[in-house]
Coordinates of C-alpha atoms and ligand atoms in Angstrom, one line a residue:
X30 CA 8.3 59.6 -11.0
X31 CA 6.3 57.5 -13.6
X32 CA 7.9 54.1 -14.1
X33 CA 8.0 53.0 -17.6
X34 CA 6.7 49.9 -16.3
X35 CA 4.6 48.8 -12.8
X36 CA 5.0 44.9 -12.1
X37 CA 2.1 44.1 -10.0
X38 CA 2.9 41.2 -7.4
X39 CA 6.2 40.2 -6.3
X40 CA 5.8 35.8 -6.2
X41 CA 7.9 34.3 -8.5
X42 CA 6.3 35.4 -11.8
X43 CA 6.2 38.8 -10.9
X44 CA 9.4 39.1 -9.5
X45 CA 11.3 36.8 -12.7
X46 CA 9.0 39.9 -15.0
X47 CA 10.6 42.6 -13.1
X48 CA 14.6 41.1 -12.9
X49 CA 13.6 40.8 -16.7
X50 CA 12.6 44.1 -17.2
X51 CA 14.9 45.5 -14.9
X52 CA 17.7 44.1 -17.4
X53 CA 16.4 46.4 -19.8
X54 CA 16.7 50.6 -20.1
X55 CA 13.7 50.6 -18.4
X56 CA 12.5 52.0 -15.0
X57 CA 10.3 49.4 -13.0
X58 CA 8.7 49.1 -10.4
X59 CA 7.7 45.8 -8.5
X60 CA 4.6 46.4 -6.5
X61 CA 3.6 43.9 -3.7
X62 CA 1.0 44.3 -2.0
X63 CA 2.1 42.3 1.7
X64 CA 5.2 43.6 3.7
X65 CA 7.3 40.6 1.7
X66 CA 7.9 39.4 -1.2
X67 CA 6.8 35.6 -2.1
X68 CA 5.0 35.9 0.5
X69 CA 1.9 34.4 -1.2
X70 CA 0.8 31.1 -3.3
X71 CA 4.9 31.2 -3.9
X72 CA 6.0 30.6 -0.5
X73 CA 3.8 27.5 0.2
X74 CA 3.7 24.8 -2.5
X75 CA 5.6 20.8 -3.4
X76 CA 8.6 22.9 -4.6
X77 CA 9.3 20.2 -7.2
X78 CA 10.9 21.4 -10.4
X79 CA 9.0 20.0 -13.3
X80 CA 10.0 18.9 -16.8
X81 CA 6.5 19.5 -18.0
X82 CA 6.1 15.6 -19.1
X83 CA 2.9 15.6 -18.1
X84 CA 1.2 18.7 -19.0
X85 CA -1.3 18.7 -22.2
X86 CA 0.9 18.8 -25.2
X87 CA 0.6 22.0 -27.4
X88 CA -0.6 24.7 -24.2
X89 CA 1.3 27.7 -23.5
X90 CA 1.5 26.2 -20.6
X91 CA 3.2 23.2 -21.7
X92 CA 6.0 25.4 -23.3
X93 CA 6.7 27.2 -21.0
X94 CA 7.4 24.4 -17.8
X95 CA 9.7 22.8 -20.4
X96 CA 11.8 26.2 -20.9
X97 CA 11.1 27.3 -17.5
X98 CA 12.6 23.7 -16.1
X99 CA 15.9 24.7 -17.9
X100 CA 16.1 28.6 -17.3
X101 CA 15.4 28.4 -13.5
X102 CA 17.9 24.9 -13.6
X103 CA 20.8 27.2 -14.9
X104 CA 19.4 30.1 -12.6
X105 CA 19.9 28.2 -9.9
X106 CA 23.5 26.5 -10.4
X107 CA 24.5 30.2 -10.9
X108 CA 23.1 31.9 -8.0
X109 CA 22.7 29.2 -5.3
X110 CA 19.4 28.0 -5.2
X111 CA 19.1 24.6 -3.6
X112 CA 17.9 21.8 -6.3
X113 CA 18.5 18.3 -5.5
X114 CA 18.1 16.0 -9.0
X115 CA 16.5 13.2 -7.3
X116 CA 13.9 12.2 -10.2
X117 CA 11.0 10.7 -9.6
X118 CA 8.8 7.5 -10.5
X119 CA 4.8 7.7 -11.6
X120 CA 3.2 4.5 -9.7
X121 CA -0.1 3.0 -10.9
X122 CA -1.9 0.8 -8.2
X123 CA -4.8 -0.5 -10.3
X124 CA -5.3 -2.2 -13.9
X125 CA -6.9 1.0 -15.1
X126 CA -3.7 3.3 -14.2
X127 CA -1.1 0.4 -15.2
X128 CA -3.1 0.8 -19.1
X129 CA -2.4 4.7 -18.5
X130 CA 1.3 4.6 -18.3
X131 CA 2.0 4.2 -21.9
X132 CA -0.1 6.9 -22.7
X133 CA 1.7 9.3 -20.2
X134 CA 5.1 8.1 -21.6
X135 CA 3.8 9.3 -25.2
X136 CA 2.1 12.3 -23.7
X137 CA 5.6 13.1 -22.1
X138 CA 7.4 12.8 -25.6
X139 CA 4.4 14.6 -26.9
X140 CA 5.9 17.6 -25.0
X141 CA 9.5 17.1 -26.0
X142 CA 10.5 15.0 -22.7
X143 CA 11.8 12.0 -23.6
X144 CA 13.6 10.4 -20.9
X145 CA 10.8 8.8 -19.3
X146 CA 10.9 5.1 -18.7
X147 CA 8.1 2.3 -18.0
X148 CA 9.2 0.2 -15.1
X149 CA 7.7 -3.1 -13.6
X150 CA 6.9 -3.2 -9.8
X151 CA 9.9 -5.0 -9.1
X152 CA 11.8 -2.2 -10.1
X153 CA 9.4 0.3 -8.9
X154 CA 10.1 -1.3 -5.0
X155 CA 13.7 -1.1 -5.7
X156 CA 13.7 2.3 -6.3
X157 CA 11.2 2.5 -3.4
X158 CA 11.7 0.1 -0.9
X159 CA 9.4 1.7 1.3
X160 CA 6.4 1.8 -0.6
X161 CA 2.7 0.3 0.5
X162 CA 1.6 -2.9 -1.5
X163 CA -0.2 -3.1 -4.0
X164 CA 2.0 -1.2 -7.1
X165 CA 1.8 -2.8 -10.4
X166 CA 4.5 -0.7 -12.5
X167 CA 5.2 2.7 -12.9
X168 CA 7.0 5.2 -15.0
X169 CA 10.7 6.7 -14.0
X170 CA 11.2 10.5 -15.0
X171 CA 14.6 11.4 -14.2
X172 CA 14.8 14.8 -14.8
X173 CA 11.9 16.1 -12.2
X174 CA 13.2 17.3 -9.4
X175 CA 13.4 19.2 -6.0
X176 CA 14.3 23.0 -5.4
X177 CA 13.9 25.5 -3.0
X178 CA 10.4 27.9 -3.8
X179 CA 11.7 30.4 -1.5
X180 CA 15.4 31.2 -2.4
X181 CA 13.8 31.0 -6.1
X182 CA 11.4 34.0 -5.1
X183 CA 14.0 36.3 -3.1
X184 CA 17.0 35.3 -5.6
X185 CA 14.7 36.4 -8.5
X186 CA 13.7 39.7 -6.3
X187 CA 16.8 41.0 -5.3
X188 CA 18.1 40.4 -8.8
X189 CA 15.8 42.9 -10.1
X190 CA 16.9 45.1 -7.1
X191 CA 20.0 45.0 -8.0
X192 CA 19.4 45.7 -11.5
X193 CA 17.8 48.8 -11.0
X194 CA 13.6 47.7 -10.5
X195 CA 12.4 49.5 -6.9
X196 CA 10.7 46.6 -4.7
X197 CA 7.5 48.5 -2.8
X198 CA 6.7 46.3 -0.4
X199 CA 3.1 47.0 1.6
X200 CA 1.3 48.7 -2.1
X201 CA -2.0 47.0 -1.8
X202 CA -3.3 48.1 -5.3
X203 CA -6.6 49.0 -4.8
X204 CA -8.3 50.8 -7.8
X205 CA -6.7 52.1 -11.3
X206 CA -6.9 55.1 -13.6
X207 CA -5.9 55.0 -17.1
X208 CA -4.8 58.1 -18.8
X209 CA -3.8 58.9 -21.7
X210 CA 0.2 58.2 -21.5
X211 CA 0.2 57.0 -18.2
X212 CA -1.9 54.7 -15.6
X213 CA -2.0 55.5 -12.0
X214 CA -1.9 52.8 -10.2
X215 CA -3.9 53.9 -6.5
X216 CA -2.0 51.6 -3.1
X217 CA -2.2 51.3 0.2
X218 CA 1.4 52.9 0.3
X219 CA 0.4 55.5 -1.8
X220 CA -0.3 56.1 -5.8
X221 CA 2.3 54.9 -8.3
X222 CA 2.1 56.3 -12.1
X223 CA 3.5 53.9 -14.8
X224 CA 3.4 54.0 -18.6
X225 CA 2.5 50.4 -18.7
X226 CA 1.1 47.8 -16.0
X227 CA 2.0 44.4 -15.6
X228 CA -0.9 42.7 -13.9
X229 CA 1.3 39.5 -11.8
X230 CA -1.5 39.2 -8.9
X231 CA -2.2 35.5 -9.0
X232 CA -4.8 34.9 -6.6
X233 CA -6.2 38.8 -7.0
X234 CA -5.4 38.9 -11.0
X235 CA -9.3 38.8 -11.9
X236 CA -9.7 41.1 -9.7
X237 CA -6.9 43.7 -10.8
X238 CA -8.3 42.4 -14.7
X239 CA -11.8 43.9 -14.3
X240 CA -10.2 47.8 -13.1
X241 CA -9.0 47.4 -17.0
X242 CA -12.8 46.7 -17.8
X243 CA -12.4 43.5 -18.6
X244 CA -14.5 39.9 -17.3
X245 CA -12.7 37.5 -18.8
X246 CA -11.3 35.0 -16.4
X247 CA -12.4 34.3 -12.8
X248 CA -9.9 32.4 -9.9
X249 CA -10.6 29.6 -7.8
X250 CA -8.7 29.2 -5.2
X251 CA -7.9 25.5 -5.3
X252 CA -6.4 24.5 -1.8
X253 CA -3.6 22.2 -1.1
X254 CA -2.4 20.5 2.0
X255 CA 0.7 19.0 3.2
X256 CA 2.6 17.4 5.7
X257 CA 6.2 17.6 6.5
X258 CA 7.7 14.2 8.6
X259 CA 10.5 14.8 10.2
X260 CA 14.2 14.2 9.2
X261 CA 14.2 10.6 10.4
X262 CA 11.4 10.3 7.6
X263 CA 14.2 11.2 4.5
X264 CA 15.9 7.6 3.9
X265 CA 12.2 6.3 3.1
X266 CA 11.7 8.4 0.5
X267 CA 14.9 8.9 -2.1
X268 CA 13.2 10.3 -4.8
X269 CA 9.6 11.8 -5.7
X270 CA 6.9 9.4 -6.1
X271 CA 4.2 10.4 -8.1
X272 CA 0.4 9.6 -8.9
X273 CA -1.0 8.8 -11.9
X274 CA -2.8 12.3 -12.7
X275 CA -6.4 13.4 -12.9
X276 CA -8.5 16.0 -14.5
X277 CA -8.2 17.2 -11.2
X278 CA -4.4 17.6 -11.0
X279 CA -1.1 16.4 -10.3
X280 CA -2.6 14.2 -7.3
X281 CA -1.3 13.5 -3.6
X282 CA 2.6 12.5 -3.8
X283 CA 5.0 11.2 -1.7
X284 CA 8.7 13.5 -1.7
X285 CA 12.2 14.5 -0.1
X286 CA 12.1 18.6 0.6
X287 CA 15.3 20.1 -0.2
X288 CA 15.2 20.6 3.8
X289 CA 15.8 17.0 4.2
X290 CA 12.4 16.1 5.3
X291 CA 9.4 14.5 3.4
X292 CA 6.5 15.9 2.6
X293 CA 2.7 14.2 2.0
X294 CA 0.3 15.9 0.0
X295 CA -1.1 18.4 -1.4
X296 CA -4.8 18.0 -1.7
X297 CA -6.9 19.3 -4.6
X298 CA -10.0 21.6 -2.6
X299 CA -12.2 24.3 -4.1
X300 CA -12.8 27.1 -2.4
X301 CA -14.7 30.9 -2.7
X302 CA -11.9 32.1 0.3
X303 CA -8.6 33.7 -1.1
X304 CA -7.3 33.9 2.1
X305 CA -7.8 30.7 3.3
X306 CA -4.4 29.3 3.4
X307 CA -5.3 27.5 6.8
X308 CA -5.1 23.5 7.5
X309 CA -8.5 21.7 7.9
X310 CA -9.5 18.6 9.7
X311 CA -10.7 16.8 6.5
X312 CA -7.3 17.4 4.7
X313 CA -5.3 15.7 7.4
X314 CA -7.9 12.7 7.5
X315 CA -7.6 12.6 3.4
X316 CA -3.7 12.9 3.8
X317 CA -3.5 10.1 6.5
X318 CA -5.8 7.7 4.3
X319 CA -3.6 8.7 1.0
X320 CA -0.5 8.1 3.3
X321 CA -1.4 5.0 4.5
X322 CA -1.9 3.1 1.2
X323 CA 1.3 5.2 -0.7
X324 CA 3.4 4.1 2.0
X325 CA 1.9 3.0 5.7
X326 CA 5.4 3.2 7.0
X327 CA 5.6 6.8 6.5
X328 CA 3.0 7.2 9.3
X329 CA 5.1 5.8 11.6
X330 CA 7.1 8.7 11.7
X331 CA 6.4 12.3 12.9
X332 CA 4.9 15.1 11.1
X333 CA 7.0 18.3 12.6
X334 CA 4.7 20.8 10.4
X335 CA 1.4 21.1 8.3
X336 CA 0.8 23.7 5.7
X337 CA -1.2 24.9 2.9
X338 CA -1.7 27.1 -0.6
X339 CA -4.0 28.2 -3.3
X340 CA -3.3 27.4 -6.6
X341 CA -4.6 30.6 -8.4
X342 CA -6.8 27.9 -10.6
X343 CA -8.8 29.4 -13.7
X344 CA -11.6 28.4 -15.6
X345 CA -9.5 27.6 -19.0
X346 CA -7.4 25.1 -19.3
X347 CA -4.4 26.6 -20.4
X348 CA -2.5 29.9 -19.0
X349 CA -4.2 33.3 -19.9
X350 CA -1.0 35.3 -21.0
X351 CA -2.9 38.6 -22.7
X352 CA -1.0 41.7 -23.9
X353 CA -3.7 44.8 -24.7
X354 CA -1.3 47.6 -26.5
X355 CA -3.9 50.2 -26.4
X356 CA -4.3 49.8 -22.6
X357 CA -0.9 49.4 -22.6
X358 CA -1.3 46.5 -19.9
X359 CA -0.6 43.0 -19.4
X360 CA -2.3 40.2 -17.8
X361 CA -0.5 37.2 -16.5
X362 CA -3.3 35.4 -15.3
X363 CA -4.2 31.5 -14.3
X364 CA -0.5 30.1 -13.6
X365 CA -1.9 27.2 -10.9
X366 CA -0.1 24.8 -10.0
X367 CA 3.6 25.0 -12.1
X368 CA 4.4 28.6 -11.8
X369 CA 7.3 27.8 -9.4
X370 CA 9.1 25.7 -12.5
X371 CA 7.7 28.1 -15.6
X372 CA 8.1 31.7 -14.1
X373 CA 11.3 32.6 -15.9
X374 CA 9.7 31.2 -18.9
X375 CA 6.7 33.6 -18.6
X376 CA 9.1 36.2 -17.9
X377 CA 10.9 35.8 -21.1
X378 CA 7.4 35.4 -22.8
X379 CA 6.0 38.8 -21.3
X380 CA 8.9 40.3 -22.2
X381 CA 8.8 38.7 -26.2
X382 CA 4.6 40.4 -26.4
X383 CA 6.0 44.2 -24.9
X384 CA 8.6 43.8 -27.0
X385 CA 6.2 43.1 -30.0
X386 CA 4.6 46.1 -28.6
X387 CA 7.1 48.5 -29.4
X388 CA 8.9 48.4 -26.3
X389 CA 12.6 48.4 -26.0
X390 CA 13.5 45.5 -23.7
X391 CA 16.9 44.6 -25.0
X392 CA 19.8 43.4 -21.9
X393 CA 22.1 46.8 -21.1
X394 CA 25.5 45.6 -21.4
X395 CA 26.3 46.5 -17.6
X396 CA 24.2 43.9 -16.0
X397 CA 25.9 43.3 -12.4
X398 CA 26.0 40.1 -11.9
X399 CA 23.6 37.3 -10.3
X400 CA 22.9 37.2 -6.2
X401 CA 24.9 34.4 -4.3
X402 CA 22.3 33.1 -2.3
X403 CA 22.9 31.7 1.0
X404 CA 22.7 28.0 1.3
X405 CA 19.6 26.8 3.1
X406 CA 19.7 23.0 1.3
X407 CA 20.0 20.1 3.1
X408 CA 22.7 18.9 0.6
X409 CA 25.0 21.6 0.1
X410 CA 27.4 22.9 2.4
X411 CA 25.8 24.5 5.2
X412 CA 27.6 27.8 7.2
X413 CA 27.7 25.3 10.5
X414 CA 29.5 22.5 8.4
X415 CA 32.1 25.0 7.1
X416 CA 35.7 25.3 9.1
X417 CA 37.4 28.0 7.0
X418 CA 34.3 29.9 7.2
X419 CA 33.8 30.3 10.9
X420 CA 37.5 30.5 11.8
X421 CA 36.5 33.9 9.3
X422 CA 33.6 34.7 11.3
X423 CA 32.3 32.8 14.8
X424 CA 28.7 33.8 13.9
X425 CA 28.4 31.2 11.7
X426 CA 30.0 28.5 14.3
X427 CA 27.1 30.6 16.6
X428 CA 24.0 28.0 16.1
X429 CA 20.6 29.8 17.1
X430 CA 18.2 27.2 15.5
X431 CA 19.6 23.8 16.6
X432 CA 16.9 21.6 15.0
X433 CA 17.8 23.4 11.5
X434 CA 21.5 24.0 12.7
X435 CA 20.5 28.4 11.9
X436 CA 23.5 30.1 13.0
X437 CA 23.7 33.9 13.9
X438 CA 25.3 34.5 11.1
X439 CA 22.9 33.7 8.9
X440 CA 20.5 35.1 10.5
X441 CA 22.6 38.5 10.6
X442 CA 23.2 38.3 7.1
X443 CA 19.5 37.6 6.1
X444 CA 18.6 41.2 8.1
X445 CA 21.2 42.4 6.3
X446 CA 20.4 41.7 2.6
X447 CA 18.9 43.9 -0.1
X448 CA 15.1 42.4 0.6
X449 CA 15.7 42.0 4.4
X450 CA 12.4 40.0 6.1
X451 CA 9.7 42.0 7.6
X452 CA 9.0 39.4 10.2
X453 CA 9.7 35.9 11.1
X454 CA 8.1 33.9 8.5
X455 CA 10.0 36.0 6.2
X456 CA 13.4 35.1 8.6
X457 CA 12.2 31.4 8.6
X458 CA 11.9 31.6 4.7
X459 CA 15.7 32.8 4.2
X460 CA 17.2 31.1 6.8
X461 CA 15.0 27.7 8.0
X462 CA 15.0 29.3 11.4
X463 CA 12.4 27.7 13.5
X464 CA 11.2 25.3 10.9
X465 CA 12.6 22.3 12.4
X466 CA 11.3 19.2 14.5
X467 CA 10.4 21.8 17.8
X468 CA 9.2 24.5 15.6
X469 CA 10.4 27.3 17.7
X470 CA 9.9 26.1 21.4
X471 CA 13.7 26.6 22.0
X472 CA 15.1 29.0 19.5
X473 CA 12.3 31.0 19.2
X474 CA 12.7 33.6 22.0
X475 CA 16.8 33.9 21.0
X476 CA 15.5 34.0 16.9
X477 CA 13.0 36.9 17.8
X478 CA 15.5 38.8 19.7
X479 CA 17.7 38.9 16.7
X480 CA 14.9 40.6 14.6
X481 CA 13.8 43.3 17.5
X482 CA 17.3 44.2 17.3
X483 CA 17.8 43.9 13.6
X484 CA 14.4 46.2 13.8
X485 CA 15.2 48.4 16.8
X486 CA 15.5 52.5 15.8
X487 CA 19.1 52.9 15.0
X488 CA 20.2 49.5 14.2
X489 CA 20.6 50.3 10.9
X490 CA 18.9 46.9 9.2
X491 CA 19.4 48.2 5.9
X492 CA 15.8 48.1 5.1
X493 CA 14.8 49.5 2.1
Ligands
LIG6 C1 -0.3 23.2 -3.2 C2 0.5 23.8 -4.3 C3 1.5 23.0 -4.9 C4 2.3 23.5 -6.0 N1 3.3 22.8 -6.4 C5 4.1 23.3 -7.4 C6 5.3 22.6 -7.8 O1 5.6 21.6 -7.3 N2 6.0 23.1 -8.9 C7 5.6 24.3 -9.5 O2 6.3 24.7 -10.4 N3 4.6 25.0 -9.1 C8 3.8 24.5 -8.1 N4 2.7 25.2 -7.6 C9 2.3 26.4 -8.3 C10 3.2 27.6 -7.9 O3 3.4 27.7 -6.5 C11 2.4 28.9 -8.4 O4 2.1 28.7 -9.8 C12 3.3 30.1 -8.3 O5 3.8 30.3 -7.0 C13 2.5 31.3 -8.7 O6 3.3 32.5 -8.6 P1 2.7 33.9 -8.8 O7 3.8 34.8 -8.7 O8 1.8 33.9 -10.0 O9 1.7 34.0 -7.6 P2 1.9 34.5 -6.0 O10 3.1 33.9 -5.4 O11 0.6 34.3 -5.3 O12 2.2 36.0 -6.2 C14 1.2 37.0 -6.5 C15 1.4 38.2 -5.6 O13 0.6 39.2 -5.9 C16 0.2 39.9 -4.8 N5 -1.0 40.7 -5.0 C17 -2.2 40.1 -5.2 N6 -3.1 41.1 -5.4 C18 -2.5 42.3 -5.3 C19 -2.8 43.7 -5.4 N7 -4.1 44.1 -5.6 N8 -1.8 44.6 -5.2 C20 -0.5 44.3 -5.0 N9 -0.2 43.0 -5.0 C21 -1.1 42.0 -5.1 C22 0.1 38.8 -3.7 O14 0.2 39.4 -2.4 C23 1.2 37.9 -4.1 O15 2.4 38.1 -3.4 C24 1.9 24.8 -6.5 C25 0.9 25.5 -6.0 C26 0.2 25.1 -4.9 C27 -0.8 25.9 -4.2

């Protein structure tokens, strides 16, 4: 069939395009070209939800963190996807950064945010008790917060599932011919026709732009690492704590995960690899001196995980949202390092320039309603903590995982759902399986075994 429209790249921009789209009359497809979806820079960032209070006043950019903080917020109260509103608080350690903070407060109601608050260090270490010596004030932003990246990416998927888009998993998009009503679109899973293309690739996006003949952008992968403490870590750290920021970027911060841990990082490191999602030795010596000043008693505990991602950085300052009718193709291009908080936002703005196109986007009336998700926040109710719900069903009284307290239910559920995981990472992703202090020494034969069976010929896994 020819789609009327061909979403390339299912992370979170692509996939909030497609359940967008998909809302519409429109056929669509979401093309990926790994065997999951957010299985790329999506899966692997801070996972904070910003307000936008500190990005340049006036960008695209800047509008659309400010919308995208409130669309995804309401998303997720009405589908289940774990935010924790813990705020956060900017900290200056030297003279230089202390003279900053007025200027960030303007900045912030430069771009419409205007809950932000200066602080002295008093009340910075009462906020913080935990903190290194040496802050001299800071500035309180109550709104930023934490959310899960994950459940964000497979809610936003399986909505546009649901409403219609087909998810093609393992489409490597290759090469492109444009014809005259329709593009062909040549994959690793085979050629897919459309009418008009949605180029979502983040890290690949220059590449996909120049099939279309165009050389207008090129992507840096900019690397950041983190490390996760463990649990023990969590009453240390109550809220996000934030650096000043540079030209470089947001900066090294200290913050809860919405897994209960705390996280250190990420670092700010260009490279020529796209793949190189890897850890390095200078990172970890970086994140141990950064950790040591932010808060040396951090260090004392353990770190249970490392991990890192490319932010899909461009050389513009701004996002590079480009709509060419006669091509009829789109480039979504440059979305670095707040994609997570504006992807609905550039959803509703990609669909606002095909609409301006002369396409027909408007909501059917028979929308089926949002996914549930399933719970995989530390601060909601978890399947384990719920007696009506396993005197219903033992699997989820059944813990697999007992660092992440995983039960087989969950587990059997997560095989069982409209994007089902291709392989563990994609199992730890919906369910936390394995992601705890041991990392898989004990659950990891029992967790496997429940995915060979889930994948065994017969099983039915509902794959698909
Ligand atoms: C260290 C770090 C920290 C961050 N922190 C935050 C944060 O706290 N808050 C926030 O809002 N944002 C944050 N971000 C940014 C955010 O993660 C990204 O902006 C967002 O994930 C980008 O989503 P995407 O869909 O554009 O890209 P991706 O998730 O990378 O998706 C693009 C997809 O396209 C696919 N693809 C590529 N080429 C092809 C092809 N040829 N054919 C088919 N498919 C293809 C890829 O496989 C991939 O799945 C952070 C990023 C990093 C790296």
């Amino acid at each position: 069939m020819t789609y009327d429209v061909a979403v390339i790249g299912a992370g979170i921009v692509g996939s909030a395009i497609a359940r967008e789209l998909a809302g519409s009359h429109l056929s669509v497809a979401l093309v990926e070209a790994r065997s999951d979806v957010g299985d790329g820079t999506s899966k692997a960032n801070t996972a904070i939800l910003h307000t936008g209070f500190d990005a340049t006043p006036g960008t695209l950019e800047s509008r659309l963190v400010a919308r995208g903080y409130h669309l995804l917020g309401e998303y997720a109260a009405a589908t289940g996807i774990p935010v924790e509103r813990t705020g956060a608080v900017l900290v200056a350690w030297n003279d230089e950064e202390l003279a900053a903070l007025p200027g960030l407060k303007q900045k912030a109601e430069d771009n419409g945010y205007h809950e932000c608050e200066l602080v002295e260090a008093d009340e910075v270490y009462a906020l913080v008790p935990a903190l290194g010596p040496g802050a001299l004030g800071g500035l309180r932003v109550p709104g930023e917060s934490i959310v899960c990246t994950w459940t964000t990416n497979l809610a936003l998927a399986t909505d546009a599932k649901r409403r219609g888009a087909v998810v093609l998993t393992g489409h490597r998009v290759g090469s492109v011919t444009a014809g005259e009503q329709h593009t062909t679109l040549h994959t690793s899973g085979g050629d897919i026709e459309a009418s008009w293309v949605v180029n979502a690739a983040g890290l690949g996006a220059d590449h996909l732009d120049s099939a279309w003949g165009h050389r207008r952008f090129t992507v840096t992968p900019r690397r950041g690492e983190l490390f996760v403490f463990d649990k023990l870590a969590r009453p240390l750290v109550p809220l996000i704590v934030l650096p000043v920021p540079t030209s470089r970027g947001k900066g090294v911060l200290v913050s809860p995960t919405i897994y209960g841990n705390v996280m250190l990082g990420p670092t700010a490191e260009d490279l020529t690899d796209r793949t190189a999602t890897g850890t390095s030795e200078a990172g970890f010596e970086f994140l141990l001196a950064k950790g040591e000043s932010l808060m040396p008693r951090l260090l004392e505990e353990e770190v249970t995980a490392s991990y890192a991602g490319l932010r899909a950085a461009i050389d513009r300052p701004d996002y590079l949202i480009d709509v060419d009718p006669a091509d009829r193709y789109l480039l979504v291009g440059g979305i670095r390092s707040t994609g997570l908080t504006s992807g609905m936002a550039v959803a509703e703005h990609v669909v606002g320039l095909l609409t301006e196109a002369g396409m027909d986007c408007r909501l059917r009336p028979d929308l089926p309603p949002p996914p549930q998700m399933p719970n995989i926040g530390q601060a909601g109710v978890r399947p384990f903590q719920d007696a009506a719900r396993i005197d219903a069903d033992p699997a989820y009284g059944s813990v697999v995982c007992f660092c992440e307290r995983v039960t087989a239910g969950e587990i059997r559920d997560a095989l069982a759902s409209d994007l089902p995981p291709a392989d563990l990472d994609g199992l730890r992703r919906r369910t936390r399986a394995m992601n705890g202090r041991c990392q898989g020494f004990y659950c990891g034969a029992a967790v496997v075994a429940c995915l060979e069976r889930s994948m065994a010929p017969g099983e039915g896994d509902g794959r698909g």
